[in-house]
PDB file of C-alpha atoms in Angstrom:
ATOM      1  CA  UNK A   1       0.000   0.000   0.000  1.00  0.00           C
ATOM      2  CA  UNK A   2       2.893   2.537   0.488  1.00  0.00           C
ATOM      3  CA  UNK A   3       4.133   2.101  -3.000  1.00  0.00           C
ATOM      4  CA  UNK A   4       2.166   4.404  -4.449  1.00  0.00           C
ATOM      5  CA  UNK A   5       3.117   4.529  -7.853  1.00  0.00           C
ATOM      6  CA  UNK A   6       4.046   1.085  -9.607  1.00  0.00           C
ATOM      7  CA  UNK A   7       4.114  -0.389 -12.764  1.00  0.00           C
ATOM      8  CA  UNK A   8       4.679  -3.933 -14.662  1.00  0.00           C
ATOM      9  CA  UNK A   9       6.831  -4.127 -16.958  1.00  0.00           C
ATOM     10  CA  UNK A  10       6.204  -5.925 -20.439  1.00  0.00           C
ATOM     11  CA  UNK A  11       8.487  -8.962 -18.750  1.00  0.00           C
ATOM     12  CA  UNK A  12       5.956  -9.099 -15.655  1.00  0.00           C
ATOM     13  CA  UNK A  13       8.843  -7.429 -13.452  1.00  0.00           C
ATOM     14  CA  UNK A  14       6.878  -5.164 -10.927  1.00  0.00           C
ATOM     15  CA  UNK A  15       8.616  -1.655 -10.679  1.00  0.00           C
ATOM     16  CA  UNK A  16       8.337   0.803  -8.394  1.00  0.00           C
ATOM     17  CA  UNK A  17       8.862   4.687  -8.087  1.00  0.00           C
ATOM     18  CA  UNK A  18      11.251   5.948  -5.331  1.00  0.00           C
ATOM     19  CA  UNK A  19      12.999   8.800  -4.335  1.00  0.00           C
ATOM     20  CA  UNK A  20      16.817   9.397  -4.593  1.00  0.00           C
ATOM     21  CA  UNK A  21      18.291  12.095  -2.400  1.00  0.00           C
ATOM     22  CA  UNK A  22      21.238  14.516  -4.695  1.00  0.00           C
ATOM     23  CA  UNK A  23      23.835  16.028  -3.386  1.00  0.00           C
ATOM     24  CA  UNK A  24      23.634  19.519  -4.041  1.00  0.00           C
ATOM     25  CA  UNK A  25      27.069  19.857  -4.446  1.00  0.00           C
ATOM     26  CA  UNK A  26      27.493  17.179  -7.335  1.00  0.00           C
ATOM     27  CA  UNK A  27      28.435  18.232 -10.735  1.00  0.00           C
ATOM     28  CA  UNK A  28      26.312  15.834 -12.501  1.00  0.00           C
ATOM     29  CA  UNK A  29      22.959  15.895 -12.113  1.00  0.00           C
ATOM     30  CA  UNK A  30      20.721  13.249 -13.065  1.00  0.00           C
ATOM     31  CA  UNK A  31      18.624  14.558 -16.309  1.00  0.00           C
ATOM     32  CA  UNK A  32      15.108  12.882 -17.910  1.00  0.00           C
ATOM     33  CA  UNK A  33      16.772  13.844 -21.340  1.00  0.00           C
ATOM     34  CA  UNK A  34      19.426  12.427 -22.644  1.00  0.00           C
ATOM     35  CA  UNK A  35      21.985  13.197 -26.044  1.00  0.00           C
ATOM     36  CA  UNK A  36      20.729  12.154 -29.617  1.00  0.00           C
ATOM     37  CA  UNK A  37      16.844  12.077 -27.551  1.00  0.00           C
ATOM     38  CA  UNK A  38      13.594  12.406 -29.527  1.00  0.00           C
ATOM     39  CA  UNK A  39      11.179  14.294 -27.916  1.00  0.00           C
ATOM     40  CA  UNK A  40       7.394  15.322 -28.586  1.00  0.00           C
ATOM     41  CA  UNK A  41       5.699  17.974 -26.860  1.00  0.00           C
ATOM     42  CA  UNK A  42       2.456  18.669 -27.578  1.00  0.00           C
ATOM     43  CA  UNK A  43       1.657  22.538 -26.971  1.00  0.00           C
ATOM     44  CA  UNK A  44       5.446  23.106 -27.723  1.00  0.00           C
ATOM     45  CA  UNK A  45       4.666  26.816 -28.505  1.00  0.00           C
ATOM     46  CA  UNK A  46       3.078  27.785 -25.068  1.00  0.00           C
ATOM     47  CA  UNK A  47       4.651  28.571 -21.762  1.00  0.00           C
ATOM     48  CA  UNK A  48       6.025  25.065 -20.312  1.00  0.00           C
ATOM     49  CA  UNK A  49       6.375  23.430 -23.623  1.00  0.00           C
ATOM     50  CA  UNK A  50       8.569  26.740 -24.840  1.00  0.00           C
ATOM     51  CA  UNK A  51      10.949  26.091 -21.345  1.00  0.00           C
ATOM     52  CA  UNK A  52      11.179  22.084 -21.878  1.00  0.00           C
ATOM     53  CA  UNK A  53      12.407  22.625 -25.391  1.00  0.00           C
ATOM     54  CA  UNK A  54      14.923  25.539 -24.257  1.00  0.00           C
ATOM     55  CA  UNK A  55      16.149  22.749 -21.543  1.00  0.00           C
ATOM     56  CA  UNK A  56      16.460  19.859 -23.727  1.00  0.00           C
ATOM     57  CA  UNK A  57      18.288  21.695 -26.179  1.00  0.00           C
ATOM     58  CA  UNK A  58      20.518  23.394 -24.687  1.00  0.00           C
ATOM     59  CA  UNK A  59      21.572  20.073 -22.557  1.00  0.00           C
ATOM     60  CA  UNK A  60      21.740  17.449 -24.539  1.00  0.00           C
ATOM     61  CA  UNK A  61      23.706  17.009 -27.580  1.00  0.00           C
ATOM     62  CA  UNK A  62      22.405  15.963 -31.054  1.00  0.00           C
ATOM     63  CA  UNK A  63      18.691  16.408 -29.627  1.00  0.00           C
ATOM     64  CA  UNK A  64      15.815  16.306 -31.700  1.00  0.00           C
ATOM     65  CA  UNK A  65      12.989  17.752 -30.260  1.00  0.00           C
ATOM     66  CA  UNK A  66       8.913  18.124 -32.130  1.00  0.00           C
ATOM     67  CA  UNK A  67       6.928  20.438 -31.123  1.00  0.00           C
ATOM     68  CA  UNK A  68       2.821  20.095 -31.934  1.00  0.00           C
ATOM     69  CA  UNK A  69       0.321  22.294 -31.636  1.00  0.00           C
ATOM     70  CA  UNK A  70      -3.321  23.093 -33.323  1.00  0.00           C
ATOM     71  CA  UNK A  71      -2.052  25.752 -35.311  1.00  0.00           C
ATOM     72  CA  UNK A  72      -1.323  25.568 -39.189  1.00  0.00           C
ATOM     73  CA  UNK A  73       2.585  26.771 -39.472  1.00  0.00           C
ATOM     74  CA  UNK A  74       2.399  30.310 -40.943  1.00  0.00           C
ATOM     75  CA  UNK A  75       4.569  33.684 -40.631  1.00  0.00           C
ATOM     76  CA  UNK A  76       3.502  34.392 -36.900  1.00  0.00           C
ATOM     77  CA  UNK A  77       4.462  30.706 -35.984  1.00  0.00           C
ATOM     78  CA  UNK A  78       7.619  30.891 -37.358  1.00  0.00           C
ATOM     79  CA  UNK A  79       8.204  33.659 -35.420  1.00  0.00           C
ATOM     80  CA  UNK A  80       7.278  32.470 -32.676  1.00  0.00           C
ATOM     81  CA  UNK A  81      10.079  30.036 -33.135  1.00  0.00           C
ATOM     82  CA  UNK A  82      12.620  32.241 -33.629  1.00  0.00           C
ATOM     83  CA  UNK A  83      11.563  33.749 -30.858  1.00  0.00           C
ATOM     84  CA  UNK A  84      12.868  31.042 -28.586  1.00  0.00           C
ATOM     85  CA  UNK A  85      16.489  31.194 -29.822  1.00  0.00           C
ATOM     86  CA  UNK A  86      16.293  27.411 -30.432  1.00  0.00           C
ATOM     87  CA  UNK A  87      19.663  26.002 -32.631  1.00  0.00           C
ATOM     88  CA  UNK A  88      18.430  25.544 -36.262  1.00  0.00           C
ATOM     89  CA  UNK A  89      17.709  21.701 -37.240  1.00  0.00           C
ATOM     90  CA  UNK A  90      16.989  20.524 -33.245  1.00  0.00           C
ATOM     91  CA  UNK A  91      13.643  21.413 -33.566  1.00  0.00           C
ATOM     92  CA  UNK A  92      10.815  20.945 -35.955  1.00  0.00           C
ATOM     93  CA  UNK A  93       7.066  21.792 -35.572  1.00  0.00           C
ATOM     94  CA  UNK A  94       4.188  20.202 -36.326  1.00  0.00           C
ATOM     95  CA  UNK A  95       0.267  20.916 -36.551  1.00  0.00           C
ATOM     96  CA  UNK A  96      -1.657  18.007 -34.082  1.00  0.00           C
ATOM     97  CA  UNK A  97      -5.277  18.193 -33.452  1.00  0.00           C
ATOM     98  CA  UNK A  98      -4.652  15.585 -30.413  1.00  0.00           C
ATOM     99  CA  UNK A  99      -8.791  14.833 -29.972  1.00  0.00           C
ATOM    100  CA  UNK A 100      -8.311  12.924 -33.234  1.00  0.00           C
ATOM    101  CA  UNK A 101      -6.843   9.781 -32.487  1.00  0.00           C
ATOM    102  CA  UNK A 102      -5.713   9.350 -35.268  1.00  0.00           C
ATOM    103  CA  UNK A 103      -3.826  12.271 -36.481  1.00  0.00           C
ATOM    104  CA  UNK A 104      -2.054  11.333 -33.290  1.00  0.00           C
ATOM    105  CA  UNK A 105      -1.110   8.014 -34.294  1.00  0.00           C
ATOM    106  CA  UNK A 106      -0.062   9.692 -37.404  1.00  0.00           C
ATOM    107  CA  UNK A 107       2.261  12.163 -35.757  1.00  0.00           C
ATOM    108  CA  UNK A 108       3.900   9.535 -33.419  1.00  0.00           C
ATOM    109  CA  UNK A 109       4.431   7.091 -36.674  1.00  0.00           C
ATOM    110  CA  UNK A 110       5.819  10.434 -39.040  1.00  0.00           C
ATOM    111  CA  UNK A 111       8.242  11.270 -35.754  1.00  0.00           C
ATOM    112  CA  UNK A 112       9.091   7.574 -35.754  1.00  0.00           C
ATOM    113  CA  UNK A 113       9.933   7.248 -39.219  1.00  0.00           C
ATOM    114  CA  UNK A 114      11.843  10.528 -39.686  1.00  0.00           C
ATOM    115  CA  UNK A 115      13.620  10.682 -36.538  1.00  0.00           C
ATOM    116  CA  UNK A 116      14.319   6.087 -35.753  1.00  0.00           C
ATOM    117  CA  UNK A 117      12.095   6.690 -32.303  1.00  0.00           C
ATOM    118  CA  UNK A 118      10.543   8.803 -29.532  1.00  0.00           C
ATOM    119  CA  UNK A 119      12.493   8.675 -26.014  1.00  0.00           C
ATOM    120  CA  UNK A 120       9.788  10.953 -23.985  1.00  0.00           C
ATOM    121  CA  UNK A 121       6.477  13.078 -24.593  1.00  0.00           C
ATOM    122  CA  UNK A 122       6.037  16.142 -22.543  1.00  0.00           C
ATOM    123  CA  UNK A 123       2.161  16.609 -22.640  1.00  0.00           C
ATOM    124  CA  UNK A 124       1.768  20.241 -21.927  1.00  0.00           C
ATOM    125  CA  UNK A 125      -1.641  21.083 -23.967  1.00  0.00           C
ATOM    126  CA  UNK A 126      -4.547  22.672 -22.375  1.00  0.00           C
ATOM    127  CA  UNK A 127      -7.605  25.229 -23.466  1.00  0.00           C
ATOM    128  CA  UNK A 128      -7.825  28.151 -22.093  1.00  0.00           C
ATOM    129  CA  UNK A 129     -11.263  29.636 -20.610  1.00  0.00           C
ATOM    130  CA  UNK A 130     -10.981  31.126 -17.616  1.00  0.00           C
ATOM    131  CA  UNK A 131     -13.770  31.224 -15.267  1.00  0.00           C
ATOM    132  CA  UNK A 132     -14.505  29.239 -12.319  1.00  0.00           C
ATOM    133  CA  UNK A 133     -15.543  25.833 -12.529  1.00  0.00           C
ATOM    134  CA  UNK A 134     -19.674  26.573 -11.083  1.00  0.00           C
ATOM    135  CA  UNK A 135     -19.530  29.831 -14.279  1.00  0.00           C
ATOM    136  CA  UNK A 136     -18.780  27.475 -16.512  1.00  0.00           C
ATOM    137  CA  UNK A 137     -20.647  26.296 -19.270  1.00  0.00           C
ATOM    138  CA  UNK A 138     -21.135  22.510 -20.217  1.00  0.00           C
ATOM    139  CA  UNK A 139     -19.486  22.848 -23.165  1.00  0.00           C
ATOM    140  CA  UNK A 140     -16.802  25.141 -22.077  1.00  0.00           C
ATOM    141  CA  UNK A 141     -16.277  22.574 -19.213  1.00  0.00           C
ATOM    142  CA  UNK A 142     -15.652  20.084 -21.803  1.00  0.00           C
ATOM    143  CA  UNK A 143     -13.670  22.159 -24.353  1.00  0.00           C
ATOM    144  CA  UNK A 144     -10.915  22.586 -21.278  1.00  0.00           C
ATOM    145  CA  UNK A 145     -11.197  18.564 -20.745  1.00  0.00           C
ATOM    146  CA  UNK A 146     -10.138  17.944 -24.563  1.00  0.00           C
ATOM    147  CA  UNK A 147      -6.750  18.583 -25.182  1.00  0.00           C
ATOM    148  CA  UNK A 148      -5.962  17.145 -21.424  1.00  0.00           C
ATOM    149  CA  UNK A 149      -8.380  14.085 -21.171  1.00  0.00           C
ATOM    150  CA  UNK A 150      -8.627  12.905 -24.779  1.00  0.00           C
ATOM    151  CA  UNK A 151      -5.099  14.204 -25.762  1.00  0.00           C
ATOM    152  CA  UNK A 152      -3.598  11.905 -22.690  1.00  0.00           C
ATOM    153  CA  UNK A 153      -5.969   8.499 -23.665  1.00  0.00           C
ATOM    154  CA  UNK A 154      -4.550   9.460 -27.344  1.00  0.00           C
ATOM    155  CA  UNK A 155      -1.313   9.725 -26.347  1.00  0.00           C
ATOM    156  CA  UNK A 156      -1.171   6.751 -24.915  1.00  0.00           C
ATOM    157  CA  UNK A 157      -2.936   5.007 -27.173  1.00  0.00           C
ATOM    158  CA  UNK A 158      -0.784   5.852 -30.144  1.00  0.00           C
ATOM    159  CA  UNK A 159       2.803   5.216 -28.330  1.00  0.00           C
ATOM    160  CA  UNK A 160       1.303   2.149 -26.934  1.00  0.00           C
ATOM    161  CA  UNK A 161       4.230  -0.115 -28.961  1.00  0.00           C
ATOM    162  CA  UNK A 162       6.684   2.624 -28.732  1.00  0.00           C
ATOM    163  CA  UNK A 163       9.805   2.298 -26.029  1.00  0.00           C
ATOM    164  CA  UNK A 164       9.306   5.254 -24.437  1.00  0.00           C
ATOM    165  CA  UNK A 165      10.969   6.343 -21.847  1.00  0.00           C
ATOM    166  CA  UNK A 166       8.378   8.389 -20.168  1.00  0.00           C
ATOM    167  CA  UNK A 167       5.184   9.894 -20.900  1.00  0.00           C
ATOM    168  CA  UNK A 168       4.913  13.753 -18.512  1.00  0.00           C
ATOM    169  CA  UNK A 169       1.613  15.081 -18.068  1.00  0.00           C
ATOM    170  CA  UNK A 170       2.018  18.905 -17.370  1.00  0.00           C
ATOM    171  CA  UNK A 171      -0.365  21.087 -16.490  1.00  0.00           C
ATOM    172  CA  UNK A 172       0.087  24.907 -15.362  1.00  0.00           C
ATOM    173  CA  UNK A 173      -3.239  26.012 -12.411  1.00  0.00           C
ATOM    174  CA  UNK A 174      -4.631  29.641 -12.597  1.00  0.00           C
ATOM    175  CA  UNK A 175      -5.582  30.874  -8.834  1.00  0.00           C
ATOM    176  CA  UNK A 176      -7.076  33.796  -6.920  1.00  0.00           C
ATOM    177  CA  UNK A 177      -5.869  35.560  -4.419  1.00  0.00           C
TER     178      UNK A 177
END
């Protein structure tokens, strides 16, 4: 019961999440991203998806790293890439509607083909309608479920055969004071 987070793995092996203590002090931290990595993250354009990329670039060597979003690529996109200062070939964008299962499963297998795998997906999407929860329409409610509900199950779904090495779900909160 204290092993809160668990997992078996395709062998049957039962794994389990713990913590590791680092010493402050030690030159080499541990990273999730590793050189020559292939990484999708879907809302790669918005505020945590911009920072992951940043990170993963400018750590590991020979990273690849796809950014998705809803939006067709057009001049303000582009900006908007070279906006983050991100080196020229480690990153490549590309337009994912992830409530459609499959133009996900499309994505993954394009990123598969072009790129030999996917190590990690940061899953950073969300909509946008702020209001509290009791103001909210039904299908407002459900618009902000979407991209986090369906785009996880379709995630999933679509990297089910893949040997990932993790699969993030991200989400940024909105408060009042």
């Amino acid at each position: 019961p204290q092993d809160t987070v668990q997992r078996y793995g395709r062998d049957g092996s039962r794994q389990v999440v713990t913590w590791r203590e680092i010493d402050p002090g030690s030159e080499s931290v541990p990273l999730a991203f590793r050189d020559a990595g292939v990484y999708v993250i879907t809302s790669g354009l918005g505020g945590l998806g911009s920072l992951f990329a940043r990170d993963i670039v400018a750590r590991c060597v020979d990273a690849k790293v796809v950014l998705t979003g809803r939006s067709a690529p057009d001049d303000a996109l582009r900006n908007r890439l070279q906006t983050l200062a991100l080196p020229e070939g480690a990153v490549e964008y590309r337009q994912l509607e992830l409530a459609d299962l499959e133009a996900v499963r499309a994505c993954l297998a394009d990123v598969v083909e072009t790129h030999g795998r996917i190590n990690g997906i940061l899953h950073c999407a969300g909509c946008l309608h702020d209001d509290f929860v009791v103001k909210k329409t039904i299908d407002a409610f459900l618009e902000v479920l979407k991209p986090k509900v369906s785009g996880t199950r379709h995630l999933d779904e679509a990297s089910r055969d893949l040997e990932l090495e993790f699969l993030a779900l991200l989400s940024g909160g909105a408060s009042m004071d």
